[in-house]
Amino acid sequence: MSCLVSCNYFTGDTKSNETDLDTVVDFTTVNVSPSFKECEQLIDEDKTNCFRTTIRKHFTDRLAQNTFSSQEDISETVVLVLRIDKKGKVTLKEIQSSEEIRTILPELTSVLNRIVREIPDLSPATKIGIPVTTEYQLPIKIQTKE
């Protein structure tokens, strides 16, 4: 009776396969952007535009409900860095603004944090069908009315 056993068939360099996949797939971009429920049925650029329009409208509407006052003229763009995780949860990663705007409008940070928490549920972005975490920069123009 003879028995032959070979392990060479089963030993493959799996790291080289992973490396090949990494070089083929560009993980710096997504195939499908995050989307709100009202954008789900759209495709490609229309879906992306719907996401952008909806999130801008969310911030515009919520900011309009707040009253900010200042003795100084303000004309500045504040940039929000939003992180949308693999489950579609949105968090405010960073607020990029000048020291001046933080001094003049100290309540702005808490208002922006509240608005982010009120963002409706999202479907996350996907890359090759896999949910991925993404970051978006959202510029907000802060200007006093004349």
Short mmCIF file of C-alpha atoms in Angstrom, two decimals:
data_model
loop_
_atom_site.label_atom_id
_atom_site.label_comp_id
_atom_site.label_asym_id
_atom_site.label_seq_id
_atom_site.Cartn_x
_atom_site.Cartn_y
_atom_site.Cartn_z
CA MET A 1 0.00 0.00 0.00
CA SER A 2 1.40 3.40 -0.87
CA CYS A 3 0.30 6.85 0.07
CA LEU A 4 1.44 10.02 -1.67
CA VAL A 5 1.10 13.38 0.00
CA SER A 6 2.05 16.66 -1.56
CA CYS A 7 1.78 20.11 -0.07
CA ASN A 8 3.18 22.01 -3.02
CA TYR A 9 -0.24 22.12 -4.66
CA PHE A 10 -1.71 23.91 -1.66
CA THR A 11 1.09 26.31 -0.90
CA GLY A 12 0.70 29.40 -2.95
CA ASP A 13 2.06 32.81 -2.33
CA THR A 14 -1.22 34.49 -1.37
CA LYS A 15 0.55 37.78 -0.74
CA SER A 16 1.46 38.08 -4.39
CA ASN A 17 -2.21 37.62 -5.34
CA GLU A 18 -3.20 40.36 -2.88
CA THR A 19 -0.49 42.62 -4.25
CA ASP A 20 -1.70 42.02 -7.79
CA LEU A 21 -5.23 42.96 -6.72
CA ASP A 22 -3.96 46.13 -5.03
CA THR A 23 -2.12 47.22 -8.15
CA VAL A 24 -5.15 46.57 -10.35
CA VAL A 25 -7.74 48.23 -8.07
CA ASP A 26 -7.37 51.95 -7.36
CA PHE A 27 -8.44 52.28 -3.73
CA THR A 28 -8.16 56.08 -3.77
CA THR A 29 -11.46 56.42 -5.63
CA VAL A 30 -14.87 54.86 -5.23
CA ASN A 31 -17.12 53.27 -7.84
CA VAL A 32 -20.35 54.45 -6.22
CA SER A 33 -20.57 57.55 -4.04
CA PRO A 34 -22.56 57.59 -0.80
CA SER A 35 -26.22 58.30 -1.30
CA PHE A 36 -29.36 59.40 0.45
CA LYS A 37 -32.54 57.38 0.04
CA GLU A 38 -33.91 59.84 -2.50
CA CYS A 39 -30.78 59.32 -4.66
CA GLU A 40 -30.72 55.50 -4.57
CA GLN A 41 -32.38 54.91 -7.96
CA LEU A 42 -30.04 57.24 -9.82
CA ILE A 43 -26.78 56.11 -11.40
CA ASP A 44 -23.29 57.43 -11.98
CA GLU A 45 -22.91 61.21 -12.10
CA ASP A 46 -26.62 61.83 -11.38
CA LYS A 47 -26.30 59.88 -8.13
CA THR A 48 -23.17 61.79 -7.13
CA ASN A 49 -24.81 65.13 -7.96
CA CYS A 50 -27.90 64.17 -5.97
CA PHE A 51 -25.72 63.35 -2.95
CA ARG A 52 -23.88 66.67 -3.20
CA THR A 53 -27.07 68.68 -3.68
CA THR A 54 -28.86 66.95 -0.81
CA ILE A 55 -26.03 67.38 1.68
CA ARG A 56 -25.59 71.06 0.72
CA LYS A 57 -29.32 71.64 1.12
CA HIS A 58 -29.24 69.94 4.53
CA PHE A 59 -26.52 72.32 5.75
CA THR A 60 -28.05 75.40 4.12
CA ASP A 61 -31.48 74.75 5.63
CA ARG A 62 -30.11 74.02 9.12
CA LEU A 63 -27.70 76.95 9.14
CA ALA A 64 -30.53 79.29 8.08
CA GLN A 65 -32.39 78.27 11.26
CA ASN A 66 -29.57 79.72 13.37
CA THR A 67 -28.82 83.35 14.01
CA PHE A 68 -25.20 84.38 14.27
CA SER A 69 -24.26 87.91 15.17
CA SER A 70 -21.01 89.76 14.84
CA GLN A 71 -19.84 93.33 15.15
CA GLU A 72 -17.28 92.64 12.43
CA ASP A 73 -17.78 91.97 8.75
CA ILE A 74 -17.27 88.34 7.87
CA SER A 75 -16.56 86.87 4.47
CA GLU A 76 -14.87 83.52 4.81
CA THR A 77 -15.19 79.97 3.62
CA VAL A 78 -15.13 77.30 6.28
CA VAL A 79 -14.37 73.77 5.08
CA LEU A 80 -15.92 70.78 6.82
CA VAL A 81 -14.19 67.43 6.47
CA LEU A 82 -16.91 64.80 6.73
CA ARG A 83 -16.16 61.12 7.21
CA ILE A 84 -18.75 58.62 6.02
CA ASP A 85 -17.93 55.17 7.37
CA LYS A 86 -18.66 51.73 5.89
CA LYS A 87 -22.07 51.72 7.57
CA GLY A 88 -23.07 55.17 6.29
CA LYS A 89 -22.56 56.99 9.61
CA VAL A 90 -21.40 60.58 9.11
CA THR A 91 -18.99 62.26 11.52
CA LEU A 92 -17.35 65.65 11.47
CA LYS A 93 -13.64 64.93 11.29
CA GLU A 94 -12.41 68.51 11.08
CA ILE A 95 -13.47 72.13 10.66
CA GLN A 96 -10.93 74.10 8.66
CA SER A 97 -11.32 77.77 9.49
CA SER A 98 -9.28 80.74 10.53
CA GLU A 99 -8.63 81.60 14.15
CA GLU A 100 -10.56 84.81 13.50
CA ILE A 101 -13.80 83.00 12.60
CA ARG A 102 -13.45 80.73 15.66
CA THR A 103 -13.09 83.83 17.84
CA ILE A 104 -15.90 85.83 16.23
CA LEU A 105 -18.35 82.88 16.08
CA PRO A 106 -17.44 80.50 18.90
CA GLU A 107 -20.84 78.78 18.69
CA LEU A 108 -20.31 77.79 15.05
CA THR A 109 -18.48 74.57 15.96
CA SER A 110 -21.29 73.26 18.16
CA VAL A 111 -23.92 74.22 15.57
CA LEU A 112 -22.02 72.41 12.80
CA ASN A 113 -21.57 69.32 15.00
CA ARG A 114 -25.33 69.25 15.68
CA ILE A 115 -26.13 69.61 11.97
CA VAL A 116 -23.82 66.69 11.14
CA ARG A 117 -25.58 64.51 13.74
CA GLU A 118 -28.91 65.36 12.05
CA ILE A 119 -27.83 64.16 8.60
CA PRO A 120 -30.33 61.52 7.42
CA ASP A 121 -29.23 57.92 6.94
CA LEU A 122 -26.86 57.29 4.06
CA SER A 123 -25.80 54.31 2.04
CA PRO A 124 -21.99 54.19 2.15
CA ALA A 125 -19.74 54.57 -0.86
CA THR A 126 -18.61 51.35 -2.48
CA LYS A 127 -15.51 50.17 -4.27
CA ILE A 128 -15.93 47.05 -6.40
CA GLY A 129 -19.18 46.41 -4.52
CA ILE A 130 -17.61 46.62 -1.04
CA PRO A 131 -18.71 49.39 1.38
CA VAL A 132 -15.81 51.74 2.12
CA THR A 133 -15.12 54.71 4.37
CA THR A 134 -14.82 58.01 2.53
CA GLU A 135 -14.10 61.61 3.36
CA TYR A 136 -15.65 64.65 1.74
CA GLN A 137 -14.80 68.30 2.00
CA LEU A 138 -17.79 70.59 2.19
CA PRO A 139 -17.05 74.32 1.81
CA ILE A 140 -19.47 76.67 3.61
CA LYS A 141 -19.43 80.39 2.89
CA ILE A 142 -19.86 82.48 6.06
CA GLN A 143 -20.77 86.06 5.19
CA THR A 144 -22.48 88.86 7.07
CA LYS A 145 -25.53 90.41 5.44
CA GLU A 146 -25.30 94.04 4.49
#
